């Protein structure tokens, strides 16, 4: 996939997000102000406090997980197959920053956040509330895994989906820690690939 196509996909994804938000606000939640506020609080929940739990810890754990996976699989999760001929700056910009931010907005904030909001609205006082949360947690992780390479099982990406989803949940649906962790993980893989596989 060329860098231009990557940018087109990112712009398209953001457009779909804005359009979907408009439909959700004006059609599905037209008569429910409380639900709309709940939706906004889940989707646009960026908090920059508690730096240890939301910034440093996600970075450290993400780097450790990715190094462990590289050690186990003896390659940087297939990145060399995709971007072998790309300029390193394009790889860092798109794969290290744009892609993680885009994926966290789509998988965690939009998809996971949307369905969590529906569970909050419909089942908050139900005995099945936490069952729904747990089911959604595993569904978002599997979706994240499957849509990367369309494999029925891919442990590294499933682990990533579980980890990023867990960060999103334990930080009260704040997307910032999962974005930071995802960027850290991707940059770890990219730099490891570049300096180890290419330079040596």
Coordinates of C-alpha atoms in Angstrom, one line a residue:
X1 CA 0.0 0.0 0.0
X2 CA 1.5 3.3 -1.1
X3 CA 1.8 6.3 1.3
X4 CA -0.8 8.3 -0.7
X5 CA -3.3 5.4 -0.4
X6 CA -2.6 5.3 3.3
X7 CA -3.4 9.0 3.6
X8 CA -6.6 8.6 1.5
X9 CA -7.7 5.8 3.9
X10 CA -7.0 8.0 6.9
X11 CA -9.0 10.9 5.5
X12 CA -11.8 8.6 4.5
X13 CA -11.9 7.1 7.9
X14 CA -12.1 10.5 9.6
X15 CA -14.9 11.5 7.2
X16 CA -16.8 8.3 8.1
X17 CA -16.3 9.1 11.8
X18 CA -17.7 12.6 11.4
X19 CA -20.6 11.4 9.3
X20 CA -21.3 8.6 11.6
X21 CA -21.2 10.9 14.6
X22 CA -23.7 13.2 12.9
X23 CA -26.1 10.3 12.1
X24 CA -25.8 9.0 15.6
X25 CA -26.4 12.4 17.1
X26 CA -29.3 13.5 14.9
X27 CA -31.1 10.2 14.3
X28 CA -30.4 7.6 16.9
X29 CA -30.1 9.9 19.9
X30 CA -32.3 12.8 18.7
X31 CA -34.6 12.6 21.7
X32 CA -32.1 11.6 24.4
X33 CA -29.9 14.4 25.6
X34 CA -28.4 12.3 28.4
X35 CA -27.4 9.6 25.9
X36 CA -25.8 12.1 23.6
X37 CA -23.7 13.5 26.5
X38 CA -22.7 10.0 27.4
X39 CA -21.7 9.3 23.8
X40 CA -19.6 12.4 23.7
X41 CA -17.9 11.6 27.0
X42 CA -17.0 8.2 25.7
X43 CA -15.8 9.2 22.2
X44 CA -14.0 12.5 23.1
X45 CA -12.6 11.5 26.5
X46 CA -9.0 12.9 26.3
X47 CA -7.4 13.5 29.7
X48 CA -3.8 14.5 30.2
X49 CA -3.6 14.0 34.0
X50 CA -2.3 11.0 35.9
X51 CA 0.8 10.8 33.7
X52 CA 2.1 7.6 35.4
X53 CA -0.9 5.4 34.6
X54 CA -1.9 7.1 31.3
X55 CA 1.5 7.9 29.8
X56 CA 4.6 6.2 31.3
X57 CA 3.1 2.8 32.2
X58 CA 1.4 2.2 28.8
X59 CA 4.7 3.1 27.0
X60 CA 6.8 0.8 29.1
X61 CA 4.4 -2.2 29.0
X62 CA 3.8 -1.7 25.3
X63 CA 7.5 -1.7 24.5
X64 CA 8.1 -4.8 26.6
X65 CA 5.2 -6.7 25.0
X66 CA 6.4 -5.8 21.5
X67 CA 10.0 -6.8 22.3
X68 CA 8.8 -10.1 23.7
X69 CA 6.8 -10.8 20.6
X70 CA 9.7 -9.9 18.3
X71 CA 11.9 -12.3 20.4
X72 CA 9.3 -15.1 20.1
X73 CA 8.5 -14.7 16.4
X74 CA 12.1 -13.8 15.4
X75 CA 10.8 -11.0 13.1
X76 CA 9.1 -7.6 13.7
X77 CA 5.5 -8.9 13.2
X78 CA 5.8 -9.0 9.4
X79 CA 6.5 -5.3 8.9
X80 CA 9.4 -6.0 6.5
X81 CA 7.0 -7.7 4.0
X82 CA 4.8 -4.5 3.8
X83 CA 7.2 -1.6 3.9
X84 CA 10.5 -3.0 2.7
X85 CA 10.9 -0.4 0.0
X86 CA 9.5 2.6 1.8
X87 CA 11.4 5.6 3.1
X88 CA 12.0 5.3 6.8
X89 CA 10.4 8.7 7.5
X90 CA 7.2 7.6 5.8
X91 CA 7.2 4.4 7.8
X92 CA 7.6 6.3 11.1
X93 CA 5.0 8.9 10.2
X94 CA 2.3 6.6 8.9
X95 CA 3.0 3.4 10.8
X96 CA 4.3 5.0 13.9
X97 CA 1.8 7.8 14.4
X98 CA -1.0 8.1 11.9
X99 CA -2.0 4.4 11.8
X100 CA -2.1 3.9 15.6
X101 CA -4.1 7.1 16.2
X102 CA -6.5 6.1 13.4
X103 CA -6.9 2.6 14.7
X104 CA -7.5 3.6 18.3
X105 CA -10.1 6.1 17.2
X106 CA -11.8 3.5 15.0
X107 CA -11.5 0.3 17.2
X108 CA -11.6 1.7 20.7
X109 CA -13.3 5.1 20.6
X110 CA -15.9 4.5 17.8
X111 CA -16.6 0.8 17.7
X112 CA -15.9 -0.2 21.3
X113 CA -17.1 3.2 22.7
X114 CA -20.3 3.1 20.7
X115 CA -21.3 -0.3 21.9
X116 CA -20.3 0.4 25.4
X117 CA -22.5 3.5 25.3
X118 CA -25.4 1.3 24.1
X119 CA -24.8 -1.2 27.0
X120 CA -24.7 1.8 29.4
X121 CA -28.0 3.0 28.1
X122 CA -29.8 -0.3 27.9
X123 CA -28.3 -2.5 30.6
X124 CA -26.7 -0.2 33.3
X125 CA -29.0 -1.6 36.1
X126 CA -29.2 -5.1 34.7
X127 CA -27.4 -8.2 36.1
X128 CA -26.1 -8.7 32.6
X129 CA -24.2 -5.4 32.5
X130 CA -20.7 -6.7 33.2
X131 CA -21.3 -9.7 31.0
X132 CA -22.0 -7.4 28.1
X133 CA -18.9 -5.3 28.9
X134 CA -16.7 -8.5 28.9
X135 CA -18.2 -9.8 25.7
X136 CA -17.6 -6.5 23.9
X137 CA -14.1 -6.4 25.3
X138 CA -13.2 -9.6 23.5
X139 CA -15.1 -8.8 20.4
X140 CA -13.2 -5.5 19.9
X141 CA -9.9 -7.3 20.4
X142 CA -10.8 -10.0 17.9
X143 CA -12.0 -7.4 15.4
X144 CA -8.7 -5.5 15.8
X145 CA -6.8 -8.8 15.2
X146 CA -8.9 -10.1 12.3
X147 CA -9.0 -6.8 10.3
X148 CA -5.2 -6.5 10.2
X149 CA -4.4 -9.7 8.2
X150 CA -7.8 -11.4 7.9
X151 CA -6.5 -14.4 9.8
X152 CA -8.8 -16.4 12.1
X153 CA -6.1 -16.3 14.8
X154 CA -3.0 -14.0 15.1
X155 CA -1.7 -14.0 18.7
X156 CA 0.4 -10.8 18.6
X157 CA -2.4 -8.7 17.3
X158 CA -5.0 -10.3 19.5
X159 CA -2.8 -9.5 22.5
X160 CA -2.5 -5.9 21.2
X161 CA -6.3 -5.6 20.9
X162 CA -6.7 -7.0 24.4
X163 CA -4.1 -4.7 25.9
X164 CA -5.3 -1.5 24.2
X165 CA -8.9 -2.3 25.0
X166 CA -8.0 -2.9 28.6
X167 CA -6.2 0.4 28.8
X168 CA -9.3 2.1 27.4
X169 CA -11.5 0.4 30.0
X170 CA -9.4 0.9 33.1
X171 CA -8.7 4.5 32.3
X172 CA -12.5 5.2 32.3
X173 CA -12.8 5.1 28.5
X174 CA -10.0 7.6 28.0
X175 CA -8.5 6.9 24.6
X176 CA -5.3 8.8 25.3
X177 CA -3.4 5.9 27.1
X178 CA -4.3 3.4 24.4
X179 CA -3.1 5.8 21.7
X180 CA 0.2 6.4 23.5
X181 CA 0.7 2.6 24.0
X182 CA -0.1 1.8 20.4
X183 CA 2.3 4.5 19.1
X184 CA 5.0 3.2 21.4
X185 CA 4.5 -0.4 20.3
X186 CA 4.5 0.5 16.6
X187 CA 7.5 2.7 16.9
X188 CA 9.3 -0.1 18.8
X189 CA 8.6 -2.5 16.0
X190 CA 9.6 0.0 13.3
X191 CA 12.8 1.0 14.9
X192 CA 13.8 -2.5 15.8
X193 CA 13.1 -3.6 12.2
X194 CA 15.1 -0.7 10.8
X195 CA 18.1 -0.8 13.0
X196 CA 18.4 -4.6 13.4
X197 CA 17.1 -6.1 10.2
X198 CA 18.2 -3.3 7.8
X199 CA 21.3 -1.9 9.4
X200 CA 22.9 -5.1 10.6

